[in-house]
XYZ file of C-alpha atoms in Angstrom:
373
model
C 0.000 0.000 0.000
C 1.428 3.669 -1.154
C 1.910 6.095 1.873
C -0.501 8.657 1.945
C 1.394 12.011 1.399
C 1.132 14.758 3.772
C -0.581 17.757 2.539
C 1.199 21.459 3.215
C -0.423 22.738 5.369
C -0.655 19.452 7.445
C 3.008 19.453 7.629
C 3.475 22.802 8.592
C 1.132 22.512 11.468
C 3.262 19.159 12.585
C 6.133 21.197 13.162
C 4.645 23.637 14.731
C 2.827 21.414 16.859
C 0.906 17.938 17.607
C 3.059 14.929 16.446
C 6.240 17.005 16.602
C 5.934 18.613 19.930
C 5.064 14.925 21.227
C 7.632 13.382 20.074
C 10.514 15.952 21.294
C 8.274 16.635 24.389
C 8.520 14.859 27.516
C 11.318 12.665 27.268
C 11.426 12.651 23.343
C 15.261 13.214 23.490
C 15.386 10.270 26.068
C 13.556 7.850 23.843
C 15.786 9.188 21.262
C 18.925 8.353 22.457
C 18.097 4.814 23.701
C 16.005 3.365 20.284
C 17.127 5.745 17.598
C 20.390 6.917 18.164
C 23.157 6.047 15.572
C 25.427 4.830 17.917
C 28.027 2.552 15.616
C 28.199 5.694 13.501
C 29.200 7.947 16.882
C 31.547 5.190 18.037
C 34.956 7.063 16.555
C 34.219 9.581 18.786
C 34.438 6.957 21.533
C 37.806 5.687 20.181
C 40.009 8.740 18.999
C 43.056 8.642 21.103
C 42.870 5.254 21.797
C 45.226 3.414 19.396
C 48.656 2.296 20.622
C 50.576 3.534 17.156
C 51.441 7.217 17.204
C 50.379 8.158 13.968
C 46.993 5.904 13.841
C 46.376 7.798 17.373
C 46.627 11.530 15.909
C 44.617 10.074 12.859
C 41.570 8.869 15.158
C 41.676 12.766 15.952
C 41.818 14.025 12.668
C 39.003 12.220 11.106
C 36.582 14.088 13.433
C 37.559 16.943 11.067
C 34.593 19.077 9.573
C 34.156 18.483 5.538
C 31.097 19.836 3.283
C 28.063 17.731 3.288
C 30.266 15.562 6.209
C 31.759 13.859 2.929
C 35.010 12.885 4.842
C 37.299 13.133 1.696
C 40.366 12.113 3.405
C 42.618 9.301 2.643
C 45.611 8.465 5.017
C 48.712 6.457 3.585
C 51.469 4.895 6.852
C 53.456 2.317 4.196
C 56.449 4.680 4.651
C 58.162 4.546 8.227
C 58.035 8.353 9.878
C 56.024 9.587 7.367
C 51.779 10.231 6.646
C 50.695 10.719 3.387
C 47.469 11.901 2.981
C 45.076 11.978 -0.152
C 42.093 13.130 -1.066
C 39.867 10.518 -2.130
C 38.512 10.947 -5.895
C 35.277 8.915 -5.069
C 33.961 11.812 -3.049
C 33.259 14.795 -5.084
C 30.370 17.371 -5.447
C 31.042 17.650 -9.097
C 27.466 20.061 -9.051
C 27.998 22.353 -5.630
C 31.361 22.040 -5.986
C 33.043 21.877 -8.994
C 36.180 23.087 -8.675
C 36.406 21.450 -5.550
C 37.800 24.100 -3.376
C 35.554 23.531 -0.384
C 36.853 19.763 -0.244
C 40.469 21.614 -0.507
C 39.495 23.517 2.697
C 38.188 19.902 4.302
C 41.504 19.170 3.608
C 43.239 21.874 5.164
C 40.949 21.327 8.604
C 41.866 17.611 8.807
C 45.724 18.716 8.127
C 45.193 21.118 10.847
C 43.639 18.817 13.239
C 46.228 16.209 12.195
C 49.360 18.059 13.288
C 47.499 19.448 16.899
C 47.216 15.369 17.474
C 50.522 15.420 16.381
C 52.160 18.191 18.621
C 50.099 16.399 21.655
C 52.355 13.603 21.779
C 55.242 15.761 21.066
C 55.915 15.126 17.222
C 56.142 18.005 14.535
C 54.773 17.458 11.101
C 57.050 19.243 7.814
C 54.290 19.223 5.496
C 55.088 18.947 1.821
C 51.765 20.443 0.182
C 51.192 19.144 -3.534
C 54.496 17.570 -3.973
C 53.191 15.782 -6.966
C 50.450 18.647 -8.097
C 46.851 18.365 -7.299
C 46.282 14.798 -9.130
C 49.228 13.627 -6.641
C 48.928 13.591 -2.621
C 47.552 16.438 -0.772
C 50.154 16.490 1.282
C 53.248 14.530 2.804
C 53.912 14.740 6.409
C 57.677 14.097 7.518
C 57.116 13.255 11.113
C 60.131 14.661 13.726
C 59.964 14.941 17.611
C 59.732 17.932 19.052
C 56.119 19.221 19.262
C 54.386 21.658 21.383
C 50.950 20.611 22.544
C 48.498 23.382 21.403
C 45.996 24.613 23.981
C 42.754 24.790 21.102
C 43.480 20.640 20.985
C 41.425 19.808 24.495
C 38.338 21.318 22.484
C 38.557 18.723 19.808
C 35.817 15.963 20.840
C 33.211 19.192 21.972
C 33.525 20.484 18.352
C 30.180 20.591 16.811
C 27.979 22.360 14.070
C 25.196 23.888 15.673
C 22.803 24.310 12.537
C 19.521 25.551 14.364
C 17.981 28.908 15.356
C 20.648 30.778 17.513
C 19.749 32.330 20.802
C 18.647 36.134 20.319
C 21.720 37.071 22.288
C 24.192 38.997 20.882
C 27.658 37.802 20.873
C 29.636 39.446 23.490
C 32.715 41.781 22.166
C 35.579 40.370 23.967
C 34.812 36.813 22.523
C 34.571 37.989 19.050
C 37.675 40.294 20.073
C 39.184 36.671 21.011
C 38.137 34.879 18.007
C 39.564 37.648 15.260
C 42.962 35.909 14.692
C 41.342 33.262 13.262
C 38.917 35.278 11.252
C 36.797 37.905 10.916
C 33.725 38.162 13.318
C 30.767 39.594 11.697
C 28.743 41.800 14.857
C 27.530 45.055 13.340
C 23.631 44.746 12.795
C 23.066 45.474 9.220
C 25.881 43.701 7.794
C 24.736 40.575 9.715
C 21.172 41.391 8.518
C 22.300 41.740 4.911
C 24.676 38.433 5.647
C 21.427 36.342 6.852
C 19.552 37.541 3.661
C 22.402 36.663 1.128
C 22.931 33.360 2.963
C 19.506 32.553 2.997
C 18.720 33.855 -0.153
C 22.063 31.388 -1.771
C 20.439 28.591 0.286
C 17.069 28.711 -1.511
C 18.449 29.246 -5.078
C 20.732 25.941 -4.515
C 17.586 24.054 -3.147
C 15.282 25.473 -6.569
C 18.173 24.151 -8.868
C 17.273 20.532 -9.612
C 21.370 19.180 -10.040
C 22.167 20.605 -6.949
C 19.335 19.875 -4.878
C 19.195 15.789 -6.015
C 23.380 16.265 -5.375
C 22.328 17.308 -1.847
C 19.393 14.999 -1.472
C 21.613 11.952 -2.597
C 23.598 12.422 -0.009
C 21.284 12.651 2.887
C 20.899 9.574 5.523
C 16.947 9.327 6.512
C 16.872 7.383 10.191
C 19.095 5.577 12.100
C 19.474 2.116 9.519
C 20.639 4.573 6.398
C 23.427 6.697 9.172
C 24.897 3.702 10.053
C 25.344 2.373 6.967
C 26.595 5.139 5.543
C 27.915 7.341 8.221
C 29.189 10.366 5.939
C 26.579 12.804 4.042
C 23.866 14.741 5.457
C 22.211 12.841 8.493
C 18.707 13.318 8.892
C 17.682 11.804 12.048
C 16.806 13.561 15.892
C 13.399 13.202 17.092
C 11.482 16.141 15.356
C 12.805 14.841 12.139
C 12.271 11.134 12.717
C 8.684 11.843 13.847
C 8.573 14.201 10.191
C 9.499 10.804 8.647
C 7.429 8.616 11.049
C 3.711 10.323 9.525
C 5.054 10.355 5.921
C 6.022 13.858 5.702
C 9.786 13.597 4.778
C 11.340 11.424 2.723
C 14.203 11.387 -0.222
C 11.143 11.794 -3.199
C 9.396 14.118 -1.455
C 12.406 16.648 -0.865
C 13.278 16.588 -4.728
C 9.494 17.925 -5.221
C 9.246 21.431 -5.042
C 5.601 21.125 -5.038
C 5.307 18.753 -1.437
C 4.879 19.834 1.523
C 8.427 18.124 2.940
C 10.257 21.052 0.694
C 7.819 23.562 1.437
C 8.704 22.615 5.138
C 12.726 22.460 4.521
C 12.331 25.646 2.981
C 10.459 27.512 6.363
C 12.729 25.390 8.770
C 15.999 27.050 7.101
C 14.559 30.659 6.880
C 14.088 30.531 10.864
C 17.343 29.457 11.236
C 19.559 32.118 9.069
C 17.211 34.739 10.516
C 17.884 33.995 13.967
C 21.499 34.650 13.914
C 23.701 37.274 15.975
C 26.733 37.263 14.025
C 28.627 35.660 11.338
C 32.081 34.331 11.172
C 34.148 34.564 7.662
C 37.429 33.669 6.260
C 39.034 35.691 3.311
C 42.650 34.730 1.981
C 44.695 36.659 -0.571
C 44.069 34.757 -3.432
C 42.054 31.483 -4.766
C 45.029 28.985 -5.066
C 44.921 25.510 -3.602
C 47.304 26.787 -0.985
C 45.161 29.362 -0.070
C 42.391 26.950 0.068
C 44.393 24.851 2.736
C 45.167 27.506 4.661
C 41.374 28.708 4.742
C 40.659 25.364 6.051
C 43.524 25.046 8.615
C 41.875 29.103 9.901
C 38.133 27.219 9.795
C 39.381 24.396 12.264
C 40.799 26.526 14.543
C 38.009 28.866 14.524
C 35.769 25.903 15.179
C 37.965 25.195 18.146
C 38.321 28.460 19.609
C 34.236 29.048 19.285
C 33.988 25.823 21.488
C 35.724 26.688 24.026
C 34.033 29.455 24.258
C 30.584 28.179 24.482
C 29.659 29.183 21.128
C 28.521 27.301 18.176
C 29.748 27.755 14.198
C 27.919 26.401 11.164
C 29.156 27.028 7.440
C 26.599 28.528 5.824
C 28.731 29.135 2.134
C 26.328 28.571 -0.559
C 26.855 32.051 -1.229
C 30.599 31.425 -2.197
C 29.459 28.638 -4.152
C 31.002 28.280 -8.041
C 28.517 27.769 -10.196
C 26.237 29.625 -12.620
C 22.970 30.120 -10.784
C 24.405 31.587 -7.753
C 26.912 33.581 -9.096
C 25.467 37.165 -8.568
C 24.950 35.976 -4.637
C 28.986 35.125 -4.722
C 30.018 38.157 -6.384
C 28.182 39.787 -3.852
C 29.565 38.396 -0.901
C 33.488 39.272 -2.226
C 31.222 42.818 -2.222
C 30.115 42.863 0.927
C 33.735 41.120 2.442
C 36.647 40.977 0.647
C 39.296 43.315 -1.037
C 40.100 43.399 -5.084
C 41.805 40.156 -5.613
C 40.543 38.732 -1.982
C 38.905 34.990 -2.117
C 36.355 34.960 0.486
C 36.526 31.451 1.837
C 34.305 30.605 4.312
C 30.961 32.000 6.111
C 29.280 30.940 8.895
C 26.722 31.929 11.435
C 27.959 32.553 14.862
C 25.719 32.701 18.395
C 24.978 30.356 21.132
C 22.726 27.565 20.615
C 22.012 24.331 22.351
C 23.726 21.471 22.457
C 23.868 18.659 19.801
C 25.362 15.811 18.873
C 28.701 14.934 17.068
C 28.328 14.202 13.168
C 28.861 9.993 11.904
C 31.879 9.423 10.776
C 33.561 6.300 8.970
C 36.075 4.567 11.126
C 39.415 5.274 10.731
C 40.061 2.068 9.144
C 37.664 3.335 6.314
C 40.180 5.523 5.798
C 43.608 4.361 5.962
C 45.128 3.170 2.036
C 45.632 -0.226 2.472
C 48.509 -2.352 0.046
């Protein structure tokens, strides 16, 4: 038997109330994390640290790294005594929101980053040959010496999270965005975040209303517990208020690539609230658009990420505005308008502000990972 479909307005009033509330109400969260939670998926955060070999121990670190879409394009290579190679694996693309892959470059440079702070913590440097080969060859080759200094942003590794709902209404105080600027710049002033919300959330819907990208995005997503840990990278749609969505028919994968249903109608109301409610935004410009550049970026974004942490505050990439292809090119040219210099590639954006807690992303484990002989 076909499931009926939710109509619109039925599944607008769901998450505004009834089925929703119930389920997240009155110990939804508890029934949550005892029948529903993807716990295999969660289990690397359980293990990093906890391998006996130096450089599979600073791995187990740096595969909690933050990647688009949680697409985990890393590869790690330990064949050569004292040395990592890393990779980026050519199986995980976004040939449609990506194509020039430059925000899997920046992935990169945040699990590099991560990499050598595991690194320093047992007291090994990293020289890092970027590109030896050129970008079809290895990202980068680490040359492993003793002699690291442990790096204070490290003990926020296993807290680091993307907080991608509706911030608090308070502002973001000015000494921690004072303490965040060496990493990047921190958006406060009211009508540039305003105009930032609008251009993010304006990007957002334009990628959603253009059918390659959206089925790219779609494609990627893991409805429910069963499909995350299978497949713990992409976009994982699960939590209570979503499974319950899922539960009464009104989300699923052929729904969301409708524009006409009421599950994109809903997508589309549930992101407004959440660029809309945020206090400041977070950004990273470099001087120019090269694959270095693009590393760098990335290495910035993970300690950012760290640094927000510890500081009680959450960070969530919101770039579809820096995104390089046709359809949203007026909304990138003017974000370099609204951030950047002549000749300035901005990077990254994200929304900045306090919001509750949540829980880490899936990830593969790190023997997914590792290039075997």
């Amino acid at each position: 038997m076909r499931r009926k479909r939710i109509t619109r307005r039925k599944a607008l009033s769901l998450v505004g109330g009834g089925v929703v509330l119930a389920a997240i109400g009155w110990g939804g969260w508890h029934w949550y994390s005892r029948t529903r939670r993807p716990s295999q998926a969660l289990e690397p955060w359980h293990l990093a640290g906890g391998y006996d070999e130096p450089r599979m121990r600073a791995l187990s670190y740096a595969i909690l790294a933050p990647s688009p879409h949680n697409l985990q394009p890393w590869l790690a290579d330990l064949r050569q005594p004292g040395r990592i190679v890393i990779l980026r694996d050519p199986a995980r693309t976004l040939p449609e929101t990506d194509p020039y892959g430059r925000q899997l470059t920046i992935a990169m440079g945040c699990f590099l980053e991560l990499l050598a702070m595991a690194l320093a913590e047992d007291g090994t440097t990293a020289d890092a040959e970027l590109f030896p080969d050129g970008e079809d060859g290895p990202v980068a080759i680490l040359h492993l010496q003793p002699g690291g200094t442990p790096d204070p942003l490290f003990r926020h590794a296993l807290d680091r999270r993307s907080g991608k709902e509706p911030y608090e209404e308070r502002p973001v105080p000015p000494e921690m965005a004072a303490a965040l600027s060496s990493h990047a710049r921190i958006v406060v002033e009211p009508e540039l975040v305003r105009s930032l919300a609008g251009l993010a959330r304006a990007a957002w819907e334009v990628e959603a209303k253009t059918p390659r990208a959206l089925k790219e995005n779609v494609d990627l997503m893991r409805f429910g517990k069963a499909e995350i840990e299978a497949r713990p990278d992409g976009i994982a749609v699960g939590g209570p208020t979503l499974e319950a969505l899922m539960a009464v028919g009104a989300l699923d994968r052929t729904a969301l690539l409708d524009r006409d249903s009421a599950a994109f109608d809903v997508m589309l109301r549930l992101q407004e609230r959440v660029f809309w409610a945020t206090p400041a935004f977070a950004t990273v410009v470099t001087p120019g658009n090269t694959r270095l550049d693009q590393i760098e970026a990335g290495r910035r974004w993970l300690r950012l990420n760290l640094a927000a942490t510890g500081l009680g505050l959450s960070l969530h990439p919101v770039s579809q505005a820096l995104q390089e292809y046709r359809e949203l090119s007026m909304h990138r040219r003017r974000a370099h308008e609204l951030l950047a210099e002549l000749g300035e590639a901005v990077q990254m954006l994200g929304r900045l502000g306090f919001a509750p807690p949540v829980p880490p992303a899936p990830r593969w484990p790190l023997a997914a990972r590792m290039v075997r002989a």
